[in-house]
Short mmCIF file of C-alpha atoms and ligand atoms in Angstrom, two decimals:
data_model
loop_
_atom_site.label_atom_id
_atom_site.label_comp_id
_atom_site.label_asym_id
_atom_site.label_seq_id
_atom_site.Cartn_x
_atom_site.Cartn_y
_atom_site.Cartn_z
CA MET A 1 0.00 0.00 0.00
CA ASN A 2 1.14 3.56 -0.75
CA PRO A 3 2.28 4.87 2.65
CA GLU A 4 0.53 8.21 2.03
CA ALA A 5 -2.79 6.53 1.24
CA GLY A 6 -5.53 5.52 3.64
CA THR A 7 -5.95 6.09 7.35
CA LEU A 8 -3.47 5.17 10.06
CA ALA A 9 -5.68 2.16 10.88
CA GLU A 10 -5.63 1.00 7.26
CA ARG A 11 -1.87 1.36 6.89
CA LEU A 12 -1.31 -0.49 10.17
CA ALA A 13 -3.57 -3.32 9.02
CA ALA A 14 -1.76 -3.47 5.67
CA VAL A 15 1.64 -3.66 7.38
CA ARG A 16 0.43 -6.40 9.73
CA ALA A 17 -0.94 -8.39 6.79
CA SER A 18 2.32 -7.95 4.92
CA ILE A 19 4.36 -9.08 7.96
CA ALA A 20 2.15 -12.17 8.25
CA ASP A 21 2.66 -12.80 4.55
CA ALA A 22 6.45 -12.54 4.87
CA CYS A 23 6.28 -14.98 7.80
CA ARG A 24 4.26 -17.45 5.78
CA ARG A 25 6.73 -17.29 2.90
CA ALA A 26 9.60 -17.85 5.36
CA GLY A 27 7.79 -20.74 7.04
CA ARG A 28 7.57 -18.80 10.30
CA ASP A 29 4.79 -18.16 12.83
CA PRO A 30 3.67 -14.49 12.70
CA ALA A 31 3.37 -14.60 16.49
CA ASP A 32 7.17 -14.83 16.62
CA VAL A 33 7.70 -11.47 14.90
CA ALA A 34 6.79 -8.39 16.94
CA LEU A 35 6.02 -5.00 15.43
CA LEU A 36 7.64 -1.90 16.89
CA PRO A 37 5.94 1.16 15.39
CA VAL A 38 8.47 4.00 14.97
CA SER A 39 6.81 7.34 15.72
CA LYS A 40 9.89 9.59 15.45
CA THR A 41 9.15 13.04 13.98
CA PHE A 42 5.38 12.51 14.39
CA GLY A 43 3.62 14.47 17.09
CA ALA A 44 1.89 13.41 20.27
CA ASP A 45 -1.45 13.69 18.43
CA VAL A 46 -0.41 10.91 16.04
CA VAL A 47 0.84 8.76 18.92
CA ARG A 48 -2.49 9.32 20.65
CA GLU A 49 -4.33 8.11 17.55
CA ALA A 50 -2.07 5.03 17.47
CA LEU A 51 -2.83 4.37 21.15
CA GLY A 52 -6.48 4.31 20.17
CA LEU A 53 -5.65 1.52 17.72
CA GLY A 54 -4.16 -0.60 20.49
CA LEU A 55 -0.47 0.22 19.97
CA HIS A 56 1.45 1.09 23.13
CA ARG A 57 5.19 0.65 22.44
CA PHE A 58 6.77 3.27 20.21
CA GLY A 59 10.27 3.53 18.75
CA GLU A 60 11.94 6.94 18.95
CA ASN A 61 15.46 8.04 18.09
CA LYS A 62 15.92 11.20 20.16
CA ALA A 63 15.79 11.61 23.93
CA GLN A 64 14.49 15.21 23.72
CA GLU A 65 11.65 14.14 21.46
CA VAL A 66 10.65 11.37 23.87
CA GLN A 67 10.70 13.84 26.73
CA ALA A 68 8.38 16.24 24.89
CA LYS A 69 5.95 13.52 23.82
CA ALA A 70 5.98 11.89 27.24
CA ALA A 71 4.99 15.23 28.76
CA ALA A 72 2.20 15.69 26.22
CA LEU A 73 0.93 12.14 26.83
CA ALA A 74 1.36 12.03 30.61
CA GLY A 75 -0.93 9.41 32.14
CA GLU A 76 -1.23 7.41 28.91
CA PRO A 77 0.08 3.81 28.94
CA VAL A 78 2.98 4.47 26.53
CA GLU A 79 6.27 2.57 26.47
CA TRP A 80 9.08 4.49 24.77
CA VAL A 81 11.79 2.46 23.08
CA LEU A 82 14.98 4.30 22.13
CA ILE A 83 16.41 3.11 18.81
CA GLY A 84 18.70 6.00 17.80
CA HIS A 85 22.29 6.92 18.55
CA LEU A 86 22.41 8.36 22.08
CA GLN A 87 24.85 10.86 23.54
CA THR A 88 25.93 10.01 27.09
CA ASN A 89 24.76 13.45 28.24
CA LYS A 90 21.18 12.35 27.41
CA ALA A 91 21.35 9.37 29.79
CA LYS A 92 19.27 11.04 32.51
CA MET A 93 16.52 11.88 30.06
CA VAL A 94 16.53 8.35 28.72
CA ALA A 95 16.49 6.90 32.23
CA ALA A 96 13.48 9.05 33.07
CA HIS A 97 11.33 7.94 30.12
CA ALA A 98 12.57 4.87 28.27
CA SER A 99 11.14 1.42 28.88
CA GLU A 100 13.88 -0.03 26.70
CA VAL A 101 16.99 0.98 24.74
CA GLN A 102 17.81 -0.89 21.52
CA SER A 103 20.76 1.30 20.53
CA LEU A 104 23.25 0.39 23.26
CA ASP A 105 26.45 0.49 21.24
CA ARG A 106 29.40 1.30 23.51
CA PRO A 107 30.72 0.95 27.05
CA GLU A 108 30.53 4.68 27.88
CA LEU A 109 26.81 4.69 27.13
CA ALA A 110 26.31 1.63 29.33
CA VAL A 111 28.12 3.39 32.19
CA ALA A 112 26.05 6.57 31.81
CA LEU A 113 22.71 4.77 31.44
CA ASP A 114 23.36 2.44 34.36
CA LYS A 115 24.27 5.34 36.62
CA ALA A 116 21.18 7.35 35.64
CA LEU A 117 18.90 4.32 36.04
CA GLN A 118 20.42 3.42 39.43
CA ALA A 119 19.68 6.95 40.60
CA ARG A 120 16.01 6.32 39.79
CA GLY A 121 15.96 2.78 41.11
CA ARG A 122 15.02 1.51 37.66
CA ALA A 123 16.23 -1.34 35.44
CA ILE A 124 15.39 -1.65 31.74
CA ASP A 125 15.76 -4.14 28.91
CA VAL A 126 18.47 -3.32 26.39
CA LEU A 127 19.48 -4.61 22.99
CA VAL A 128 23.04 -4.23 21.80
CA GLN A 129 23.26 -2.49 18.44
CA VAL A 130 25.80 -4.16 16.17
CA LYS A 131 27.37 -2.58 13.10
CA THR A 132 26.74 -5.18 10.39
CA SER A 133 26.96 -2.76 7.47
CA PRO A 134 30.13 -1.24 6.00
CA GLU A 135 28.55 2.23 5.80
CA GLU A 136 30.33 4.88 7.87
CA THR A 137 27.02 6.46 8.86
CA LYS A 138 25.73 3.38 10.68
CA SER A 139 26.50 3.09 14.36
CA GLY A 140 26.83 -0.05 16.43
CA ILE A 141 29.50 -2.04 18.16
CA ALA A 142 31.98 -3.88 15.93
CA PRO A 143 31.01 -7.56 15.55
CA ASP A 144 34.27 -8.75 17.11
CA ARG A 145 33.60 -6.57 20.18
CA LEU A 146 30.14 -8.01 20.85
CA LEU A 147 31.03 -10.91 23.14
CA PRO A 148 33.43 -8.91 25.33
CA PHE A 149 30.83 -6.13 25.52
CA LEU A 150 28.11 -8.56 26.63
CA ASP A 151 30.50 -9.77 29.34
CA GLU A 152 31.11 -6.17 30.45
CA LEU A 153 27.35 -5.55 30.69
CA LYS A 154 27.08 -8.09 33.51
CA ALA A 155 28.52 -5.41 35.81
CA PHE A 156 25.51 -3.11 35.21
CA SER A 157 22.55 -4.23 37.28
CA SER A 158 20.17 -1.68 35.72
CA LEU A 159 20.70 -2.98 32.19
CA ARG A 160 19.14 -6.31 31.17
CA PRO A 161 20.52 -7.45 27.79
CA ARG A 162 17.75 -9.22 25.85
CA GLY A 163 19.01 -9.30 22.30
CA LEU A 164 20.69 -7.60 19.37
CA MET A 165 19.68 -4.84 16.99
CA THR A 166 21.01 -3.75 13.63
CA LEU A 167 20.36 -1.56 10.61
CA ALA A 168 21.14 -3.25 7.31
CA GLU A 169 23.08 -1.58 4.55
CA ALA A 170 20.90 0.72 2.44
CA SER A 171 21.27 -1.05 -0.89
CA ASP A 172 19.16 -2.20 -3.83
CA ASP A 173 21.14 -5.41 -3.79
CA GLU A 174 19.05 -7.81 -1.69
CA GLU A 175 22.03 -10.03 -1.03
CA ARG A 176 23.95 -7.18 0.63
CA VAL A 177 20.96 -6.39 2.82
CA ARG A 178 20.40 -10.03 3.75
CA ALA A 179 24.10 -10.44 4.57
CA CYS A 180 23.74 -7.84 7.35
CA PHE A 181 20.74 -9.63 8.86
CA ARG A 182 22.43 -13.01 8.53
CA MET A 183 25.48 -11.68 10.36
CA LEU A 184 23.34 -10.55 13.29
CA TYR A 185 21.61 -13.95 13.42
CA ARG A 186 24.96 -15.74 13.55
CA LEU A 187 26.29 -13.38 16.20
CA ARG A 188 23.26 -14.18 18.34
CA ASP A 189 24.05 -17.89 18.01
CA ARG A 190 27.60 -17.25 19.15
CA ALA A 191 26.45 -15.07 22.05
CA ARG A 192 23.98 -17.73 23.16
CA ASP A 193 26.67 -20.40 22.95
CA ALA A 194 28.74 -18.19 25.24
CA GLY A 195 25.86 -18.19 27.76
CA HIS A 196 24.20 -14.84 27.04
CA ALA A 197 20.37 -14.77 27.07
CA VAL A 198 20.06 -12.61 23.98
CA ASP A 199 17.05 -14.11 22.21
CA ARG A 200 15.65 -11.05 20.49
CA LEU A 201 16.76 -9.90 17.05
CA SER A 202 15.50 -6.41 16.20
CA MET A 203 16.07 -6.06 12.48
CA GLY A 204 14.04 -4.84 9.52
CA MET A 205 12.48 -1.45 8.69
CA SER A 206 9.83 -0.30 6.18
CA GLY A 207 12.03 -0.98 3.17
CA ASP A 208 13.58 -4.31 4.14
CA TYR A 209 11.43 -6.08 6.77
CA ALA A 210 10.44 -8.98 4.51
CA LEU A 211 14.14 -9.81 4.03
CA ALA A 212 14.78 -9.45 7.78
CA ILE A 213 11.91 -11.83 8.56
CA ALA A 214 13.32 -14.35 6.09
CA GLU A 215 16.64 -14.07 7.97
CA GLY A 216 15.13 -14.66 11.41
CA SER A 217 14.07 -11.26 12.76
CA THR A 218 11.95 -11.38 15.92
CA GLU A 219 11.06 -7.67 15.81
CA VAL A 220 10.64 -5.24 12.94
CA ARG A 221 10.86 -1.47 13.50
CA ILE A 222 8.44 0.22 11.12
CA GLY A 223 7.99 3.95 10.73
CA SER A 224 7.06 5.35 7.33
CA ALA A 225 4.98 2.37 6.15
CA ILE A 226 2.65 3.00 9.12
CA PHE A 227 2.86 6.71 9.82
CA GLY A 228 3.73 8.06 6.37
CA ALA A 229 6.75 9.95 5.05
CA ARG A 230 8.72 11.93 7.61
CA THR A 231 9.54 15.61 7.30
CA TYR A 232 12.56 16.66 9.32
CA LYS A 233 12.60 20.05 10.95
CA ALA A 234 15.88 21.95 10.90
C1 PLP B 1 13.63 5.54 11.64
C2 PLP B 1 14.10 4.20 12.06
C3 PLP B 1 13.37 3.05 11.73
C4 PLP B 1 12.10 3.07 10.89
O1 PLP B 1 12.39 3.46 9.58
P1 PLP B 1 11.30 3.35 8.41
O2 PLP B 1 12.12 3.18 7.20
O3 PLP B 1 10.52 4.60 8.44
O4 PLP B 1 10.46 2.17 8.70
C5 PLP B 1 13.84 1.83 12.18
N1 PLP B 1 14.97 1.74 12.92
C6 PLP B 1 15.70 2.83 13.26
C7 PLP B 1 16.93 2.65 14.07
C8 PLP B 1 15.29 4.09 12.83
O5 PLP B 1 16.02 5.15 13.18
#
């Protein structure tokens, strides 16, 4: 479906049907692939409409934006999931609002988040973001640093590692995209063999979720296919 067409409810239904279809083609149970709607750049009014459709977890990439929307939606049962690159000086803001962070990509961020969460007496689930793509613009821990990093995370009682996250290379070549997802899947196997309980694989966005599902994704992060095209303010 054209992402600009139809109502939010219609686009959501179309995305769910398409996820189920991708699961069927991959021989997988749709119940094993969660949907994380990504509401970044859309206002609290849009999130409120999505709440009315039964969604309650939302992916966001900026701590300040979460803070503003959380204030506007105070009292609503919203869970904010941070999926974007985070500066350590935003740790307090994240600790105040996030139910989960999927973009944990370096030791300094773990230190800052753990400290800010401890101060609030909170613990949250985290996914470790891995750099599976050669593009300079993509963040994430280097694949060969993943196992040592997971070991280091044991020292942080406020961070509960639950899985891995990645962004695939932006490419028209399906094989290059799939290679990123396949790398994350294999890294999870290795991490599990080393005793880490990292079952979740957050991979796949509007443009590549069918490929991610074919490669074993357990969670797709979908923005534009549900909410429409984003316009970025300066
Ligand atoms: C924006 C974003 C998404 C969603 O992107 P769409 O292409 O709009 O589906 C997923 N993951 C991350 C990390 C993002 O920043």
